[in-house]
Amino acid sequence: MRFTRQTLCPLVFFLLLGCDVSDVKAPYTAAAMNLDDEGSDAIRIIGIDRFHQKVPVVSRYCETTKYETDRRAPASAAIRSVLKGPATRLANGLRFEIRSLDVHMRCHADGFAGFKSFCASDASLTVRVSGRNRLGQEISLQSSKETTEKVEALSCYTGMPAITESVDRALEMVLDDVRSSLSAQAP
């Protein structure tokens, strides 16, 4: 096929138009995930809704692409799994508050025919954890972690894994920090 101005213009317009990209697997409900659960569980999670957001693109390349991430269910499961042990050693359980989650996407076109193009996602997560040890002493700590995850991306659509990986990695780093801090503080 011979590319002419008439055949390239519609193709370029379609590529620049952008699209919606998401890592949402299924519709979640607050009840199904115990979102912002204040119940009798040893771990009360506050602010899990911050793991569902539209991610802004801060680069010119892919600026018209709309990214959406929803990591509420995996985040809730990871928090409960990792902190179950330390939370049961506290008198009234553990309060895990997600204070902020900031995610940004940067995409860059590079190389011959775009073969070295990539997208990088920056995620910054801050949490506050509180509870009381068995002696009644208050335990309070805060953890903030930042990470950048990069993927090769021939199109804006294929950059979504960078967002998912950066959010998951930031949570993993925060949970490691919280778990080790709780182990040091709880008798």
N, CA, C and O atoms as a DFTB+ gen file, in Angstrom:
748 C
 N C O
     1  1       0.853      -1.184       0.000
     2  2       0.000       0.000       0.000
     3  2       0.892       1.238       0.000
     4  3       1.848       1.343       0.769
     5  1       0.559       2.145      -0.862
     6  2       1.316       3.381      -0.957
     7  2       0.650       4.449      -0.081
     8  3      -0.545       4.716      -0.207
     9  1       1.451       5.057       0.814
    10  2       0.908       6.077       1.698
    11  2       1.013       7.438       1.037
    12  3       2.090       7.866       0.622
    13  1      -0.102       8.097       0.948
    14  2      -0.154       9.448       0.404
    15  2      -0.674      10.377       1.497
    16  3      -1.022       9.939       2.594
    17  1      -0.718      11.636       1.181
    18  2      -1.225      12.612       2.134
    19  2      -2.675      12.297       2.502
    20  3      -3.078      12.487       3.649
    21  1      -3.461      11.814       1.531
    22  2      -4.862      11.510       1.794
    23  2      -5.026      10.292       2.706
    24  3      -5.993      10.228       3.464
    25  1      -4.101       9.320       2.651
    26  2      -4.228       8.138       3.507
    27  2      -3.576       8.359       4.867
    28  3      -3.996       7.755       5.854
    29  1      -2.557       9.210       4.936
    30  2      -1.887       9.447       6.210
    31  2      -2.664      10.383       7.129
    32  3      -2.650      10.186       8.344
    33  1      -3.331      11.383       6.595
    34  2      -4.051      12.353       7.427
    35  2      -5.106      11.696       8.318
    36  3      -5.138      11.986       9.514
    37  1      -5.966      10.831       7.793
    38  2      -6.932      10.186       8.694
    39  2      -6.249       9.314       9.744
    40  3      -6.719       9.248      10.880
    41  1      -5.159       8.649       9.395
    42  2      -4.445       7.798      10.339
    43  2      -3.830       8.648      11.453
    44  3      -3.934       8.293      12.627
    45  1      -3.198       9.752      11.100
    46  2      -2.605      10.635      12.095
    47  2      -3.694      11.233      12.976
    48  3      -3.513      11.332      14.190
    49  1      -4.809      11.632      12.397
    50  2      -5.919      12.181      13.180
    51  2      -6.410      11.159      14.194
    52  3      -6.661      11.507      15.347
    53  1      -6.552       9.894      13.777
    54  2      -7.015       8.841      14.682
    55  2      -6.022       8.638      15.823
    56  3      -6.434       8.463      16.970
    57  1      -4.723       8.658      15.530
    58  2      -3.710       8.458      16.561
    59  2      -3.653       9.623      17.538
    60  3      -3.405       9.423      18.727
    61  1      -3.880      10.832      17.051
    62  2      -3.852      12.007      17.913
    63  2      -5.143      12.209      18.684
    64  3      -5.167      12.932      19.679
    65  1      -6.200      11.584      18.240
    66  2      -7.500      11.745      18.880
    67  2      -7.476      11.230      20.304
    68  3      -8.141      11.791      21.174
    69  1      -6.733      10.189      20.554
    70  2      -6.639       9.643      21.901
    71  2      -7.683       8.579      22.139
    72  3      -8.524       8.294      21.286
    73  1      -7.607       8.008      23.308
    74  2      -8.539       6.956      23.674
    75  2      -8.616       6.876      25.190
    76  3      -7.872       7.548      25.904
    77  1      -9.521       6.052      25.661
    78  2      -9.659       5.799      27.088
    79  2      -9.024       4.453      27.393
    80  3      -9.330       3.458      26.736
    81  1      -8.135       4.415      28.390
    82  2      -7.437       3.189      28.766
    83  2      -7.632       2.993      30.265
    84  3      -7.532       3.944      31.041
    85  1      -7.910       1.756      30.669
    86  2      -8.200       1.493      32.070
    87  2      -7.667       0.131      32.484
    88  3      -7.536      -0.772      31.658
    89  1      -7.362      -0.010      33.766
    90  2      -7.007      -1.320      34.307
    91  2      -8.138      -1.895      35.158
    92  3      -7.926      -2.839      35.919
    93  1      -9.337      -1.328      35.029
    94  2     -10.496      -1.790      35.778
    95  2     -10.922      -3.151      35.243
    96  3     -11.234      -3.293      34.061
    97  1     -10.933      -4.147      36.119
    98  2     -11.276      -5.511      35.712
    99  2     -12.767      -5.798      35.836
   100  3     -13.345      -6.463      34.976
   101  1     -13.384      -5.307      36.885
   102  2     -14.805      -5.574      37.127
   103  2     -15.353      -4.442      37.979
   104  3     -14.600      -3.763      38.676
   105  1     -16.662      -4.239      37.926
   106  2     -17.227      -3.199      38.787
   107  2     -17.147      -3.642      40.249
   108  3     -17.519      -4.763      40.596
   109  1     -16.662      -2.752      41.079
   110  2     -16.539      -3.051      42.497
   111  2     -17.580      -2.251      43.269
   112  3     -17.967      -1.157      42.857
   113  1     -18.019      -2.791      44.367
   114  2     -18.913      -2.054      45.246
   115  2     -18.233      -1.909      46.593
   116  3     -17.396      -2.730      46.966
   117  1     -18.592      -0.864      47.320
   118  2     -17.986      -0.619      48.622
   119  2     -18.231      -1.792      49.567
   120  3     -17.339      -2.172      50.325
   121  1     -19.419      -2.362      49.527
   122  2     -19.734      -3.480      50.416
   123  2     -18.913      -4.712      50.079
   124  3     -18.464      -5.423      50.978
   125  1     -18.713      -4.972      48.801
   126  2     -17.968      -6.162      48.392
   127  2     -16.504      -6.074      48.790
   128  3     -15.876      -7.102      49.043
   129  1     -15.947      -4.871      48.850
   130  2     -14.528      -4.723      49.162
   131  2     -14.279      -4.248      50.578
   132  3     -13.120      -4.085      50.962
   133  1     -15.313      -4.019      51.371
   134  2     -15.154      -3.459      52.711
   135  2     -14.409      -2.127      52.654
   136  3     -13.513      -1.872      53.459
   137  1     -14.785      -1.282      51.698
   138  2     -14.122       0.007      51.553
   139  2     -14.412       0.887      52.755
   140  3     -15.528       0.914      53.275
   141  1     -13.377       1.610      53.187
   142  2     -13.488       2.479      54.356
   143  2     -14.204       1.745      55.476
   144  3     -15.126       2.279      56.092
   145  1     -13.778       0.531      55.730
   146  2     -14.400      -0.358      56.702
   147  2     -14.088       0.109      58.117
   148  3     -12.922       0.172      58.507
   149  1     -15.099       0.428      58.870
   150  2     -14.952       0.789      60.279
   151  2     -15.473      -0.352      61.147
   152  3     -15.773      -0.135      62.321
   153  1     -15.587      -1.536      60.613
   154  2     -16.175      -2.673      61.308
   155  2     -15.277      -3.240      62.376
   156  3     -14.372      -2.562      62.863
   157  1     -15.524      -4.496      62.746
   158  2     -14.833      -5.121      63.858
   159  2     -13.557      -5.835      63.436
   160  3     -12.912      -6.474      64.267
   161  1     -13.187      -5.744      62.189
   162  2     -11.958      -6.378      61.708
   163  2     -10.755      -5.758      62.423
   164  3     -10.823      -4.619      62.884
   165  1      -9.661      -6.507      62.512
   166  2      -8.451      -6.007      63.165
   167  2      -7.824      -4.855      62.384
   168  3      -7.037      -4.092      62.943
   169  1      -8.159      -4.719      61.108
   170  2      -7.612      -3.638      60.283
   171  2      -8.765      -2.802      59.733
   172  3      -9.639      -3.311      59.031
   173  1      -8.752      -1.517      60.062
   174  2      -9.746      -0.586      59.513
   175  2      -9.041       0.267      58.469
   176  3      -8.083       0.975      58.782
   177  1      -9.516       0.199      57.228
   178  2      -8.887       0.923      56.121
   179  2      -9.718       2.165      55.819
   180  3     -10.926       2.080      55.598
   181  1      -9.060       3.307      55.813
   182  2      -9.709       4.590      55.548
   183  2      -9.092       5.185      54.280
   184  3      -7.869       5.224      54.144
   185  1      -9.931       5.646      53.359
   186  2      -9.446       6.342      52.166
   187  2      -9.033       5.445      51.010
   188  3      -8.280       5.870      50.134
   189  1      -9.519       4.209      50.999
   190  2      -9.146       3.282      49.912
   191  2      -9.636       3.788      48.555
   192  3      -9.121       3.376      47.516
   193  1     -10.622       4.673      48.564
   194  2     -11.140       5.221      47.310
   195  2     -10.089       6.013      46.540
   196  3     -10.271       6.278      45.351
   197  1      -9.000       6.393      47.190
   198  2      -7.919       7.103      46.491
   199  2      -7.206       6.202      45.472
   200  3      -6.488       6.691      44.600
   201  1      -7.408       4.897      45.590
   202  2      -6.808       3.967      44.630
   203  2      -7.628       3.865      43.342
   204  3      -7.306       3.059      42.469
   205  1      -8.674       4.664      43.216
   206  2      -9.448       4.752      41.979
   207  2      -9.380       6.200      41.509
   208  3      -9.918       7.097      42.159
   209  1      -8.725       6.420      40.392
   210  2      -8.593       7.791      39.906
   211  2      -8.283       7.863      38.421
   212  3      -7.830       6.898      37.805
   213  1      -8.540       9.019      37.878
   214  2      -8.134       9.345      36.511
   215  2      -6.715       9.898      36.605
   216  3      -6.436      10.778      37.421
   217  1      -5.834       9.384      35.776
   218  2      -4.419       9.743      35.855
   219  2      -4.096      10.778      34.782
   220  3      -4.290      10.515      33.595
   221  1      -3.605      11.950      35.182
   222  2      -3.260      12.966      34.179
   223  2      -1.958      12.636      33.454
   224  3      -1.025      12.073      34.028
   225  1      -1.928      13.005      32.176
   226  2      -0.719      12.865      31.365
   227  2      -0.034      14.227      31.378
   228  3      -0.638      15.235      31.013
   229  1       1.236      14.254      31.803
   230  2       1.944      15.522      31.937
   231  2       2.966      15.730      30.825
   232  3       3.868      16.558      30.955
   233  1       2.830      14.987      29.739
   234  2       3.711      15.149      28.573
   235  2       2.842      15.458      27.360
   236  3       1.640      15.195      27.364
   237  1       3.456      16.015      26.327
   238  2       2.694      16.335      25.119
   239  2       2.272      15.071      24.387
   240  3       1.162      14.988      23.861
   241  1       3.164      14.087      24.356
   242  2       2.846      12.812      23.703
   243  2       1.838      12.080      24.587
   244  3       2.065      11.932      25.788
   245  1       0.764      11.636      24.024
   246  2      -0.327      10.927      24.715
   247  2      -1.190      11.838      25.579
   248  3      -1.970      11.345      26.394
   249  1      -1.070      13.153      25.423
   250  2      -1.838      14.057      26.276
   251  2      -3.344      13.931      26.073
   252  3      -4.114      14.333      26.946
   253  1      -3.777      13.386      24.948
   254  2      -5.217      13.226      24.733
   255  2      -5.731      11.857      25.190
   256  3      -6.928      11.584      25.096
   257  1      -4.854      11.015      25.672
   258  2      -5.272       9.700      26.161
   259  2      -5.756       9.838      27.597
   260  3      -5.128      10.523      28.404
   261  1      -6.856       9.198      27.913
   262  2      -7.440       9.228      29.255
   263  2      -7.142       7.900      29.940
   264  3      -7.597       6.847      29.493
   265  1      -6.378       7.956      31.024
   266  2      -6.029       6.762      31.784
   267  2      -6.851       6.716      33.075
   268  3      -7.035       7.732      33.744
   269  1      -7.336       5.532      33.408
   270  2      -8.070       5.336      34.662
   271  2      -7.517       4.097      35.354
   272  3      -7.372       3.039      34.741
   273  1      -7.214       4.246      36.636
   274  2      -6.758       3.092      37.407
   275  2      -7.719       2.845      38.564
   276  3      -8.202       3.786      39.195
   277  1      -7.986       1.590      38.831
   278  2      -8.821       1.206      39.971
   279  2      -8.154       0.015      40.651
   280  3      -8.388      -1.137      40.286
   281  1      -7.333       0.306      41.629
   282  2      -6.593      -0.726      42.363
   283  2      -7.144      -0.895      43.776
   284  3      -6.436      -1.372      44.662
   285  1      -8.420      -0.502      43.996
   286  2      -9.012      -0.595      45.335
   287  2      -9.044      -2.027      45.859
   288  3      -8.598      -2.284      46.977
   289  1      -9.558      -2.948      45.080
   290  2      -9.677      -4.333      45.555
   291  2      -8.309      -4.962      45.804
   292  3      -8.108      -5.539      46.873
   293  1      -7.346      -4.879      44.859
   294  2      -6.029      -5.450      45.143
   295  2      -5.319      -4.758      46.310
   296  3      -4.619      -5.409      47.085
   297  1      -5.499      -3.449      46.434
   298  2      -4.856      -2.723      47.532
   299  2      -5.432      -3.150      48.874
   300  3      -4.688      -3.390      49.824
   301  1      -6.739      -3.246      48.953
   302  2      -7.388      -3.676      50.189
   303  2      -6.933      -5.075      50.583
   304  3      -6.634      -5.328      51.750
   305  1      -6.880      -5.969      49.626
   306  2      -6.438      -7.345      49.896
   307  2      -4.980      -7.369      50.356
   308  3      -4.644      -8.104      51.284
   309  1      -4.115      -6.582      49.726
   310  2      -2.699      -6.549      50.092
   311  2      -2.510      -5.985      51.500
   312  3      -1.723      -6.520      52.281
   313  1      -3.216      -4.925      51.823
   314  2      -3.113      -4.309      53.153
   315  2      -3.514      -5.315      54.227
   316  3      -2.807      -5.492      55.219
   317  1      -4.644      -5.965      54.023
   318  2      -5.136      -6.934      55.009
   319  2      -4.196      -8.137      55.127
   320  3      -3.960      -8.634      56.228
   321  1      -3.669      -8.596      54.016
   322  2      -2.785      -9.760      54.033
   323  2      -1.463      -9.467      54.742
   324  3      -1.023     -10.246      55.588
   325  1      -0.841      -8.358      54.401
   326  2       0.477      -8.030      54.940
   327  2       0.409      -7.620      56.412
   328  3       1.309      -7.950      57.184
   329  1      -0.652      -6.902      56.811
   330  2      -0.707      -6.353      58.164
   331  2      -1.584      -7.150      59.126
   332  3      -1.797      -6.724      60.261
   333  1      -2.089      -8.288      58.690
   334  2      -2.959      -9.084      59.566
   335  2      -2.237      -9.484      60.847
   336  3      -2.784      -9.318      61.937
   337  1      -1.028     -10.004      60.737
   338  2      -0.258     -10.417      61.910
   339  2       0.017      -9.283      62.880
   340  3      -0.330      -9.392      64.056
   341  1       0.641      -8.177      62.415
   342  2       0.907      -7.054      63.323
   343  2      -0.379      -6.459      63.923
   344  3      -0.371      -6.025      65.075
   345  1      -1.466      -6.433      63.167
   346  2      -2.713      -5.841      63.663
   347  2      -3.311      -6.657      64.800
   348  3      -3.899      -6.090      65.721
   349  1      -3.171      -7.971      64.750
   350  2      -3.738      -8.810      65.812
   351  2      -2.953      -8.672      67.119
   352  3      -3.469      -9.016      68.182
   353  1      -1.722      -8.179      67.056
   354  2      -0.929      -7.968      68.265
   355  2      -1.238      -6.634      68.937
   356  3      -0.708      -6.344      70.010
   357  1      -2.088      -5.822      68.316
   358  2      -2.459      -4.533      68.904
   359  2      -3.779      -4.676      69.662
   360  3      -4.623      -5.497      69.303
   361  1      -3.945      -3.878      70.703
   362  2      -5.100      -4.007      71.596
   363  2      -6.436      -3.877      70.867
   364  3      -7.314      -4.721      71.041
   365  1      -6.600      -2.854      70.070
   366  2      -7.876      -2.617      69.374
   367  2      -7.736      -2.676      67.860
   368  3      -8.546      -2.090      67.141
   369  1      -6.754      -3.353      67.383
   370  2      -6.541      -3.436      65.944
   371  2      -5.767      -2.247      65.419
   372  3      -5.122      -1.516      66.169
   373  1      -5.847      -2.074      64.134
   374  2      -5.017      -1.109      63.425
   375  2      -5.889      -0.233      62.533
   376  3      -6.808      -0.715      61.871
   377  1      -5.586       1.050      62.528
   378  2      -6.259       1.986      61.613
   379  2      -5.245       2.362      60.539
   380  3      -4.195       2.932      60.835
   381  1      -5.571       2.037      59.281
   382  2      -4.689       2.292      58.140
   383  2      -5.359       3.353      57.284
   384  3      -6.362       3.078      56.625
   385  1      -4.813       4.561      57.289
   386  2      -5.416       5.687      56.558
   387  2      -4.560       6.063      55.364
   388  3      -3.386       6.402      55.511
   389  1      -5.155       6.001      54.177
   390  2      -4.463       6.434      52.965
   391  2      -4.671       7.938      52.858
   392  3      -5.766       8.409      52.548
   393  1      -3.611       8.677      53.118
   394  2      -3.710      10.138      53.109
   395  2      -3.693      10.708      51.702
   396  3      -4.456      11.620      51.385
   397  1      -2.819      10.167      50.853
   398  2      -2.760      10.663      49.475
   399  2      -2.151       9.612      48.565
   400  3      -1.300       8.822      48.974
   401  1      -2.600       9.625      47.343
   402  2      -1.999       8.847      46.265
   403  2      -2.019       9.743      45.037
   404  3      -3.080      10.068      44.505
   405  1      -0.835      10.135      44.596
   406  2      -0.705      10.987      43.418
   407  2      -0.022      10.181      42.324
   408  3       1.056       9.623      42.527
   409  1      -0.663      10.127      41.161
   410  2      -0.130       9.370      40.033
   411  2      -0.114      10.277      38.809
   412  3      -1.093      10.967      38.527
   413  1       1.005      10.273      38.084
   414  2       1.142      11.046      36.849
   415  2       1.761      10.151      35.785
   416  3       2.537       9.247      36.091
   417  1       1.411      10.411      34.547
   418  2       1.925       9.631      33.427
   419  2       2.702      10.544      32.493
   420  3       2.273      11.657      32.189
   421  1       3.858      10.053      32.041
   422  2       4.678      10.752      31.052
   423  2       4.952       9.769      29.929
   424  3       5.390       8.646      30.177
   425  1       4.698      10.181      28.704
   426  2       4.986       9.329      27.543
   427  2       5.894      10.097      26.586
   428  3       5.758      11.307      26.410
   429  1       6.823       9.362      25.974
   430  2       7.798       9.981      25.089
   431  2       7.946       9.152      23.815
   432  3       8.129       7.937      23.879
   433  1       7.865       9.807      22.669
   434  2       8.096       9.152      21.386
   435  2       9.572       9.311      21.053
   436  3      10.121      10.411      21.107
   437  1      10.203       8.192      20.707
   438  2      11.632       8.256      20.469
   439  2      12.046       7.133      19.517
   440  3      11.361       6.115      19.411
   441  1      13.152       7.324      18.839
   442  2      13.714       6.292      17.972
   443  2      13.071       6.261      16.601
   444  3      12.051       6.905      16.355
   445  1      13.692       5.497      15.713
   446  2      13.176       5.337      14.359
   447  2      11.800       4.683      14.406
   448  3      11.641       3.611      14.990
   449  1      10.817       5.316      13.801
   450  2       9.426       4.842      13.759
   451  2       8.844       4.617      15.150
   452  3       7.896       3.848      15.309
   453  1       9.401       5.277      16.150
   454  2       8.856       5.182      17.502
   455  2       9.210       3.918      18.251
   456  3       8.590       3.626      19.274
   457  1      10.192       3.150      17.779
   458  2      10.505       1.866      18.410
   459  2      11.188       2.000      19.768
   460  3      11.324       1.006      20.481
   461  1      11.617       3.192      20.138
   462  2      12.185       3.391      21.472
   463  2      11.253       4.245      22.337
   464  3      11.690       4.829      23.329
   465  1       9.997       4.318      21.973
   466  2       9.036       5.102      22.739
   467  2       8.737       4.399      24.060
   468  3       8.794       3.174      24.160
   469  1       8.416       5.209      25.071
   470  2       8.105       4.632      26.377
   471  2       7.135       5.534      27.131
   472  3       6.975       6.715      26.821
   473  1       6.498       4.938      28.126
   474  2       5.668       5.678      29.064
   475  2       6.178       5.375      30.463
   476  3       6.545       4.239      30.766
   477  1       6.200       6.387      31.307
   478  2       6.642       6.227      32.689
   479  2       5.578       6.814      33.603
   480  3       5.076       7.913      33.373
   481  1       5.250       6.070      34.630
   482  2       4.261       6.516      35.600
   483  2       4.938       6.773      36.937
   484  3       5.688       5.934      37.435
   485  1       4.668       7.934      37.510
   486  2       5.182       8.295      38.831
   487  2       4.043       8.164      39.832
   488  3       2.972       8.735      39.630
   489  1       4.263       7.420      40.906
   490  2       3.256       7.268      41.957
   491  2       3.875       7.664      43.287
   492  3       4.991       7.261      43.615
   493  1       3.134       8.457      44.042
   494  2       3.563       8.887      45.370
   495  2       2.432       8.574      46.350
   496  3       1.311       9.057      46.186
   497  1       2.728       7.768      47.364
   498  2       1.716       7.297      48.317
   499  2       2.119       7.682      49.736
   500  3       3.264       7.479      50.140
   501  1       1.168       8.242      50.492
   502  2       1.377       8.582      51.888
   503  2       0.274       7.953      52.719
   504  3      -0.908       8.116      52.415
   505  1       0.658       7.229      53.775
   506  2      -0.314       6.609      54.675
   507  2       0.032       6.966      56.120
   508  3       1.170       7.295      56.455
   509  1      -0.994       6.887      56.952
   510  2      -0.822       7.056      58.400
   511  2      -1.430       5.837      59.063
   512  3      -2.543       5.428      58.734
   513  1      -0.696       5.264      59.992
   514  2      -1.137       4.056      60.681
   515  2      -1.144       4.344      62.173
   516  3      -0.202       4.925      62.713
   517  1      -2.231       3.925      62.836
   518  2      -2.308       4.158      64.275
   519  2      -3.001       2.991      64.969
   520  3      -3.739       2.220      64.355
   521  1      -2.742       2.892      66.251
   522  2      -3.336       1.857      67.093
   523  2      -2.733       1.958      68.479
   524  3      -2.003       2.900      68.786
   525  1      -3.049       0.966      69.320
   526  2      -2.500       0.914      70.674
   527  2      -1.924      -0.472      70.910
   528  3      -2.530      -1.486      70.562
   529  1      -0.735      -0.492      71.511
   530  2      -0.150      -1.790      71.812
   531  2      -0.841      -2.402      73.038
   532  3      -1.729      -1.785      73.627
   533  1      -0.437      -3.594      73.410
   534  2      -1.085      -4.310      74.519
   535  2      -0.915      -3.591      75.850
   536  3      -1.693      -3.829      76.773
   537  1       0.081      -2.717      75.974
   538  2       0.294      -1.947      77.197
   539  2      -0.528      -0.663      77.206
   540  3      -0.491       0.093      78.177
   541  1      -1.278      -0.411      76.114
   542  2      -2.111       0.780      76.017
   543  2      -1.401       1.994      75.460
   544  3      -1.993       3.070      75.375
   545  1      -0.145       1.843      75.081
   546  2       0.601       2.959      74.519
   547  2       0.201       3.173      73.066
   548  3       0.044       2.225      72.296
   549  1       0.041       4.447      72.712
   550  2      -0.355       4.769      71.338
   551  2       0.797       4.530      70.371
   552  3       1.944       4.889      70.635
   553  1       0.459       3.918      69.255
   554  2       1.406       3.715      68.157
   555  2       0.889       4.537      66.987
   556  3      -0.264       4.396      66.580
   557  1       1.737       5.385      66.457
   558  2       1.351       6.216      65.314
   559  2       2.565       6.376      64.418
   560  3       3.647       6.740      64.881
   561  1       2.387       6.109      63.162
   562  2       3.478       6.296      62.221
   563  2       2.936       6.708      60.868
   564  3       1.778       6.459      60.535
   565  1       3.796       7.338      60.103
   566  2       3.452       7.762      58.749
   567  2       4.526       7.264      57.808
   568  3       5.708       7.245      58.153
   569  1       4.116       6.863      56.623
   570  2       5.062       6.411      55.614
   571  2       4.703       7.030      54.277
   572  3       3.536       7.076      53.886
   573  1       5.719       7.500      53.589
   574  2       5.553       8.056      52.240
   575  2       6.587       7.418      51.330
   576  3       7.768       7.341      51.669
   577  1       6.135       6.964      50.176
   578  2       7.041       6.359      49.206
   579  2       6.694       6.862      47.817
   580  3       5.537       7.146      47.507
   581  1       7.735       6.965      46.983
   582  2       7.566       7.358      45.579
   583  2       8.249       6.333      44.698
   584  3       9.281       5.769      45.061
   585  1       7.664       6.099      43.541
   586  2       8.262       5.164      42.602
   587  2       7.937       5.586      41.177
   588  3       6.960       6.292      40.925
   589  1       8.767       5.143      40.265
   590  2       8.532       5.358      38.840
   591  2       8.655       4.017      38.143
   592  3       9.634       3.296      38.331
   593  1       7.665       3.690      37.345
   594  2       7.696       2.454      36.560
   595  2       7.590       2.834      35.090
   596  3       6.808       3.709      34.718
   597  1       8.381       2.171      34.264
   598  2       8.492       2.517      32.848
   599  2       8.193       1.288      31.992
   600  3       8.616       0.180      32.323
   601  1       7.468       1.484      30.895
   602  2       7.209       0.404      29.939
   603  2       7.443       0.930      28.534
   604  3       7.231       2.111      28.257
   605  1       7.883       0.040      27.646
   606  2       7.976       0.398      26.241
   607  2       6.571       0.563      25.700
   608  3       5.684      -0.230      26.015
   609  1       6.364       1.575      24.899
   610  2       5.016       1.856      24.423
   611  2       5.054       2.348      22.990
   612  3       5.438       3.488      22.728
   613  1       4.658       1.494      22.067
   614  2       4.570       1.909      20.670
   615  2       3.356       2.792      20.437
   616  3       3.316       3.577      19.489
   617  1       2.364       2.656      21.315
   618  2       1.190       3.532      21.249
   619  2       0.844       3.939      22.669
   620  3       1.299       3.314      23.627
   621  1       0.053       4.968      22.806
   622  2      -0.356       5.435      24.126
   623  2      -1.142       4.362      24.871
   624  3      -1.075       4.264      26.096
   625  1      -1.875       3.572      24.123
   626  2      -2.709       2.523      24.721
   627  2      -1.867       1.513      25.497
   628  3      -2.309       1.015      26.533
   629  1      -0.677       1.207      25.021
   630  2       0.143       0.175      25.658
   631  2       0.922       0.689      26.866
   632  3       1.727      -0.050      27.434
   633  1       0.703       1.925      27.265
   634  2       1.389       2.473      28.431
   635  2       0.711       2.202      29.761
   636  3       1.303       2.454      30.811
   637  1      -0.514       1.695      29.748
   638  2      -1.288       1.503      30.978
   639  2      -0.577       0.646      32.026
   640  3      -0.694       0.959      33.210
   641  1       0.150      -0.411      31.670
   642  2       0.816      -1.214      32.712
   643  2       1.773      -0.409      33.593
   644  3       2.009      -0.787      34.740
   645  1       2.318       0.673      33.088
   646  2       3.210       1.499      33.908
   647  2       2.452       2.084      35.095
   648  3       2.983       2.147      36.204
   649  1       1.219       2.509      34.867
   650  2       0.409       3.075      35.953
   651  2       0.093       2.007      36.984
   652  3       0.299       2.210      38.181
   653  1      -0.406       0.872      36.521
   654  2      -0.764      -0.217      37.434
   655  2       0.444      -0.640      38.262
   656  3       0.338      -0.808      39.477
   657  1       1.586      -0.810      37.612
   658  2       2.798      -1.244      38.316
   659  2       3.295      -0.192      39.300
   660  3       3.764      -0.548      40.381
   661  1       3.207       1.087      38.960
   662  2       3.706       2.123      39.875
   663  2       2.840       2.219      41.126
   664  3       3.359       2.390      42.229
   665  1       1.529       2.110      40.960
   666  2       0.627       2.153      42.118
   667  2       0.859       0.937      43.012
   668  3       0.963       1.072      44.232
   669  1       0.940      -0.238      42.414
   670  2       1.167      -1.458      43.194
   671  2       2.518      -1.436      43.890
   672  3       2.626      -1.865      45.039
   673  1       3.547      -0.945      43.214
   674  2       4.889      -0.901      43.803
   675  2       4.955       0.099      44.950
   676  3       5.590      -0.181      45.966
   677  1       4.312       1.264      44.813
   678  2       4.291       2.248      45.903
   679  2       3.616       1.656      47.139
   680  3       4.091       1.850      48.258
   681  1       2.518       0.940      46.942
   682  2       1.841       0.303      48.072
   683  2       2.724      -0.767      48.702
   684  3       2.801      -0.867      49.926
   685  1       3.381      -1.557      47.883
   686  2       4.273      -2.607      48.400
   687  2       5.381      -2.002      49.264
   688  3       5.695      -2.535      50.328
   689  1       5.968      -0.902      48.818
   690  2       7.040      -0.255      49.572
   691  2       6.527       0.320      50.892
   692  3       7.197       0.214      51.919
   693  1       5.341       0.929      50.864
   694  2       4.746       1.473      52.085
   695  2       4.436       0.347      53.070
   696  3       4.711       0.478      54.262
   697  1       3.870      -0.751      52.585
   698  2       3.527      -1.862      53.466
   699  2       4.768      -2.485      54.103
   700  3       4.733      -2.861      55.274
   701  1       5.853      -2.599      53.355
   702  2       7.109      -3.097      53.925
   703  2       7.583      -2.183      55.053
   704  3       8.011      -2.653      56.107
   705  1       7.504      -0.879      54.820
   706  2       7.917       0.104      55.820
   707  2       7.039       0.012      57.071
   708  3       7.544      -0.016      58.193
   709  1       5.726      -0.034      56.867
   710  2       4.790      -0.089      57.990
   711  2       4.975      -1.380      58.784
   712  3       5.009      -1.353      60.014
   713  1       5.091      -2.494      58.095
   714  2       5.242      -3.782      58.778
   715  2       6.504      -3.780      59.652
   716  3       6.450      -4.204      60.806
   717  1       7.620      -3.316      59.126
   718  2       8.850      -3.311      59.918
   719  2       8.755      -2.331      61.087
   720  3       9.260      -2.621      62.171
   721  1       8.118      -1.176      60.885
   722  2       7.956      -0.202      61.974
   723  2       7.047      -0.741      63.072
   724  3       7.315      -0.540      64.257
   725  1       5.975      -1.423      62.686
   726  2       5.062      -1.996      63.673
   727  2       5.751      -3.109      64.469
   728  3       5.553      -3.228      65.678
   729  1       6.540      -3.901      63.802
   730  2       7.262      -4.983      64.489
   731  2       8.204      -4.409      65.543
   732  3       8.384      -5.004      66.606
   733  1       8.797      -3.271      65.256
   734  2       9.723      -2.641      66.192
   735  2       8.996      -1.992      67.364
   736  3       9.554      -1.898      68.457
   737  1       7.747      -1.540      67.152
   738  2       7.022      -0.792      68.197
   739  2       6.121      -1.662      69.060
   740  3       5.927      -1.360      70.237
   741  1       5.566      -2.736      68.505
   742  2       4.619      -3.552      69.261
   743  2       5.360      -4.566      70.118
   744  3       6.196      -5.305      69.599
   745  1       5.070      -4.624      71.453
   746  2       5.758      -5.595      72.296
   747  2       5.247      -7.006      72.057
   748  3       5.723      -7.950      72.689
